[in-house]
mmCIF file of N, CA and C in Angstrom:
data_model
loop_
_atom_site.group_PDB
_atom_site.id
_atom_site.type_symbol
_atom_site.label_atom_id
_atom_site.label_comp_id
_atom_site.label_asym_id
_atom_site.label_seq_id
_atom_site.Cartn_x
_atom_site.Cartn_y
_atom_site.Cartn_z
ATOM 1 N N UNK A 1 0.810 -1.208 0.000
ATOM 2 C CA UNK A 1 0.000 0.000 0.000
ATOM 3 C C UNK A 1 0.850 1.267 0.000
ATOM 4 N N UNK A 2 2.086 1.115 0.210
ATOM 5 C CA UNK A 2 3.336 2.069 0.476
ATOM 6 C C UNK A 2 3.005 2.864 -0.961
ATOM 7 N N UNK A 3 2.671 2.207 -2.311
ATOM 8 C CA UNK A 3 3.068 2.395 -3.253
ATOM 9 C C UNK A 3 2.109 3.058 -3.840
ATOM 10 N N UNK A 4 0.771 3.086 -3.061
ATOM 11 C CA UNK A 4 -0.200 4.097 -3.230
ATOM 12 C C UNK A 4 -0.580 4.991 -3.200
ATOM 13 N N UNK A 5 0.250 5.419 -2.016
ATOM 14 C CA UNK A 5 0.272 6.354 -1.132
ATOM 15 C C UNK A 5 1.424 7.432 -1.567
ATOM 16 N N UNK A 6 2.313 6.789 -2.261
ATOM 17 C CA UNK A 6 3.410 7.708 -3.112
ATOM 18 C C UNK A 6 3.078 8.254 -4.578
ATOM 19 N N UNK A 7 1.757 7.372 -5.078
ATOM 20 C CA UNK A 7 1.457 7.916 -6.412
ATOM 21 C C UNK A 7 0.211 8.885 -6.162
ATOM 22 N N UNK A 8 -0.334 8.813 -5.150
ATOM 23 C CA UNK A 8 -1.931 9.773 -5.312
ATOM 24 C C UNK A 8 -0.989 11.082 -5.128
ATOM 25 N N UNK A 9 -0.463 11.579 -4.184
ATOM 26 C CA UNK A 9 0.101 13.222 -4.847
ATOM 27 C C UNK A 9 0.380 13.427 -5.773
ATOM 28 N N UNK A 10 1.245 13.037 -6.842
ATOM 29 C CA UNK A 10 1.670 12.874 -8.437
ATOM 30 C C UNK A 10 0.324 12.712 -9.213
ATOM 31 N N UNK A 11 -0.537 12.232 -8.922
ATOM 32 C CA UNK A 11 -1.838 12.196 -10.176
ATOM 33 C C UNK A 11 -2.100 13.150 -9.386
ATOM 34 N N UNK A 12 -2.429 13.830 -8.322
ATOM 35 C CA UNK A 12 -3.383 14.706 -8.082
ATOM 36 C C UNK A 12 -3.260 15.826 -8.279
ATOM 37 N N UNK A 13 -1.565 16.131 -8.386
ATOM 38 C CA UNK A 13 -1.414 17.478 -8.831
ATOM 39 C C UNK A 13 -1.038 17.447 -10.429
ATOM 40 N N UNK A 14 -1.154 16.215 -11.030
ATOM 41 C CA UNK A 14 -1.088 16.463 -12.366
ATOM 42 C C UNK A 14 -2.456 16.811 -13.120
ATOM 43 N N UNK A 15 -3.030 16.170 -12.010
ATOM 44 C CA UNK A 15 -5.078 16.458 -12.745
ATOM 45 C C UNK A 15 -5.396 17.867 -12.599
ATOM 46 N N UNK A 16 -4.637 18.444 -11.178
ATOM 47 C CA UNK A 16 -5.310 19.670 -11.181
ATOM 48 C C UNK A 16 -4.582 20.916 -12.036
ATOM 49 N N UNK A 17 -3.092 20.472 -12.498
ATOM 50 C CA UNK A 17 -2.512 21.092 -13.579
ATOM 51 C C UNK A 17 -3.331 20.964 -14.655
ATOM 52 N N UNK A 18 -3.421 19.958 -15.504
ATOM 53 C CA UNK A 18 -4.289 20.186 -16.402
ATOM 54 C C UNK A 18 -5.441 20.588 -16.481
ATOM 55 N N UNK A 19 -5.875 20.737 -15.460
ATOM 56 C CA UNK A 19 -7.338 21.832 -15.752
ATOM 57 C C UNK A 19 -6.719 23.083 -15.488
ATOM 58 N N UNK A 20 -6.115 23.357 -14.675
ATOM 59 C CA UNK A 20 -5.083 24.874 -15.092
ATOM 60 C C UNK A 20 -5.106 24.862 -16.356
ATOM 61 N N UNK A 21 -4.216 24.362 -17.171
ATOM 62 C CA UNK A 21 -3.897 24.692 -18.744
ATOM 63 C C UNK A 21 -5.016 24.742 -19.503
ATOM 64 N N UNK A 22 -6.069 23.704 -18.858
ATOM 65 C CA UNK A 22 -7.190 23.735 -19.935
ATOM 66 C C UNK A 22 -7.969 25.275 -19.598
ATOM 67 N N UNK A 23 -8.296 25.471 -18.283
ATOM 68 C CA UNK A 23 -8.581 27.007 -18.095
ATOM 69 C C UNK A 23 -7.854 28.274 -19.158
ATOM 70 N N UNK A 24 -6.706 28.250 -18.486
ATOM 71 C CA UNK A 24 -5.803 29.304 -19.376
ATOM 72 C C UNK A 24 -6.106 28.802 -20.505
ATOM 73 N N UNK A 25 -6.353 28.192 -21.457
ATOM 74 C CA UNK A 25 -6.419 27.819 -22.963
ATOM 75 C C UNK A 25 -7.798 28.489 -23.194
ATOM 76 N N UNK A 26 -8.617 28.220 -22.582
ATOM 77 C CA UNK A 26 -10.181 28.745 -23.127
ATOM 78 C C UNK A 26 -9.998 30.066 -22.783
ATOM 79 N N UNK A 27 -9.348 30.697 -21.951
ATOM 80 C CA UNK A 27 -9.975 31.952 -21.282
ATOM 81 C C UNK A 27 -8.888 32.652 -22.277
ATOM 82 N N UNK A 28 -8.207 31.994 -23.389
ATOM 83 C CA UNK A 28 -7.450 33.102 -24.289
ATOM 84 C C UNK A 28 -8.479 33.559 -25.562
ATOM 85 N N UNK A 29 -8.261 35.022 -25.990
ATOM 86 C CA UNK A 29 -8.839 35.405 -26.460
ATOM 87 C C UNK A 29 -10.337 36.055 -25.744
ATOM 88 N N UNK A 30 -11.422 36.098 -26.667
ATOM 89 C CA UNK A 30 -12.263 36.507 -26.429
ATOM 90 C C UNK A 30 -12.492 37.565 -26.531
ATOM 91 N N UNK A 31 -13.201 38.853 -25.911
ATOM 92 C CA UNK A 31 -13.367 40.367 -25.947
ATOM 93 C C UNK A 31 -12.800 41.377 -25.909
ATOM 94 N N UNK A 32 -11.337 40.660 -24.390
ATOM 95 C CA UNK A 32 -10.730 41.922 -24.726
ATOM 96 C C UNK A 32 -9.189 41.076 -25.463
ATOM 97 N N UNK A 33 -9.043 40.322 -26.323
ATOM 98 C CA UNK A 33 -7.891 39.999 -26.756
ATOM 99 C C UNK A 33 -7.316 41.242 -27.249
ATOM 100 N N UNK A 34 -7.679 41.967 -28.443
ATOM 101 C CA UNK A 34 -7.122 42.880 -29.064
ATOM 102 C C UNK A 34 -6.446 44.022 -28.401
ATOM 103 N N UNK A 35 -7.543 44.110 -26.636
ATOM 104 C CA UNK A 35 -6.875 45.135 -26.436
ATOM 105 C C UNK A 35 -5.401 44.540 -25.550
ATOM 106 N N UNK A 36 -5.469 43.289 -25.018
ATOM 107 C CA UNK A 36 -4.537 42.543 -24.607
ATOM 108 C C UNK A 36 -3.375 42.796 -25.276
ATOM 109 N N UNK A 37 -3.471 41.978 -26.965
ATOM 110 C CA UNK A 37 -2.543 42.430 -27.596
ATOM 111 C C UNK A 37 -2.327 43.747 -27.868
ATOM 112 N N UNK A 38 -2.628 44.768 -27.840
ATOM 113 C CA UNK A 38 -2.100 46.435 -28.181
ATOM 114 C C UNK A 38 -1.180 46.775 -27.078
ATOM 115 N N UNK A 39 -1.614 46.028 -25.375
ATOM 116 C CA UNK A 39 -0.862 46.125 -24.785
ATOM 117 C C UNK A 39 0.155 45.923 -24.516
ATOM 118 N N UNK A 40 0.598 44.675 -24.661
ATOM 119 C CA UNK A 40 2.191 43.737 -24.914
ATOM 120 C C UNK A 40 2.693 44.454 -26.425
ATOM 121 N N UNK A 41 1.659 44.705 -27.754
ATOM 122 C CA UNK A 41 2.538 45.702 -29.006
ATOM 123 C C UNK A 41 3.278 46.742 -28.188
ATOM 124 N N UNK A 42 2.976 47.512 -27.207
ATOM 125 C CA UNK A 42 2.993 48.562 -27.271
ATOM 126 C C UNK A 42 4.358 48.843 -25.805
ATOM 127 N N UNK A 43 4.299 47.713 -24.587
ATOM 128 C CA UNK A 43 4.990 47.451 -24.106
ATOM 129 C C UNK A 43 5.987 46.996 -24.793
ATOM 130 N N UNK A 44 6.087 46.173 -25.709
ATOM 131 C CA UNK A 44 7.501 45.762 -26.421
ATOM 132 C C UNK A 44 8.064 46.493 -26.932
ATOM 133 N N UNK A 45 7.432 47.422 -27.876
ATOM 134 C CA UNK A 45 7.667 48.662 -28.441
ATOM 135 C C UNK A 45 8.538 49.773 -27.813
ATOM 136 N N UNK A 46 8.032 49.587 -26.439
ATOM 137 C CA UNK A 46 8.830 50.366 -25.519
ATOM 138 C C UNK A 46 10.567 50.138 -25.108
ATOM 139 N N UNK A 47 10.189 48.706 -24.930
ATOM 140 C CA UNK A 47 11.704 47.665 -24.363
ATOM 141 C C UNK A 47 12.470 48.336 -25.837
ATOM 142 N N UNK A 48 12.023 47.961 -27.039
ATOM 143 C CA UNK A 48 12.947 48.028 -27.958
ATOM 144 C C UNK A 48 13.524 49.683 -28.030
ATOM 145 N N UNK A 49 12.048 50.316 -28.149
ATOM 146 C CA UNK A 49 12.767 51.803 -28.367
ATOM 147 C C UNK A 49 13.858 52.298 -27.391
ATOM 148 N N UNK A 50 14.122 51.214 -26.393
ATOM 149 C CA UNK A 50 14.823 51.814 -25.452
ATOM 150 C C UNK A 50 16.252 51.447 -25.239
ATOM 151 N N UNK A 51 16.353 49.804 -26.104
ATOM 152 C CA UNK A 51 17.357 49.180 -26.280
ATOM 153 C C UNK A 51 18.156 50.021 -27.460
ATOM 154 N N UNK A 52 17.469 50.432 -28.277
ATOM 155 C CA UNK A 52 17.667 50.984 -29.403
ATOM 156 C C UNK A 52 18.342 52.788 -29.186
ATOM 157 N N UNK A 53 17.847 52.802 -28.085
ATOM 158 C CA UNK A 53 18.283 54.570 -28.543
ATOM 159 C C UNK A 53 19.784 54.661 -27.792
ATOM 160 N N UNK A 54 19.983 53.952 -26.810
ATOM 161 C CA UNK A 54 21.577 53.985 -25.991
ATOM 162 C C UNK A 54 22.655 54.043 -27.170
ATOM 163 N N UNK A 55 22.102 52.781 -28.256
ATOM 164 C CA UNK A 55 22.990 52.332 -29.214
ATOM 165 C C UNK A 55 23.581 53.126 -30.414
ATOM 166 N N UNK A 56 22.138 53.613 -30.157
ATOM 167 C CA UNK A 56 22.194 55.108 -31.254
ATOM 168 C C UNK A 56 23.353 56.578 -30.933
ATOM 169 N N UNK A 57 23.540 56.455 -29.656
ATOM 170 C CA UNK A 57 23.990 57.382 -29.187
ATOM 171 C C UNK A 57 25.684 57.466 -29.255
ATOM 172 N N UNK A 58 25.896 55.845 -29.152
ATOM 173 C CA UNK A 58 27.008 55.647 -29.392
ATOM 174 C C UNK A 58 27.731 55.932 -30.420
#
């Protein structure tokens, strides 16, 4: 029974991972995706313009 008792934590947190992922998978997209994405465009946009202008200077 030793050997039972070592596998139910391992399935149990693998079951409840995958309904994590399956959550996060459905809940992508939807209504506000677009504005989601404008946000990360627009944050990246930033990182770069910023990587970019030191270099410039040089």
């Amino acid at each position: 029974m030793d050997y039972v008792s070592a596998l139910v934590p391992p399935v149990v947190m693998a079951v409840f991972f995958i309904g994590l992922v399956r959550v996060i998978v459905k809940t992508q997209g939807g209504a506000a995706k677009a504005k989601e994405d404008a946000a990360v465009d627009a944050a990246l946009a930033r990182v770069e313009g910023s990587r970019q202008a030191p270099a410039a200077d040089a």
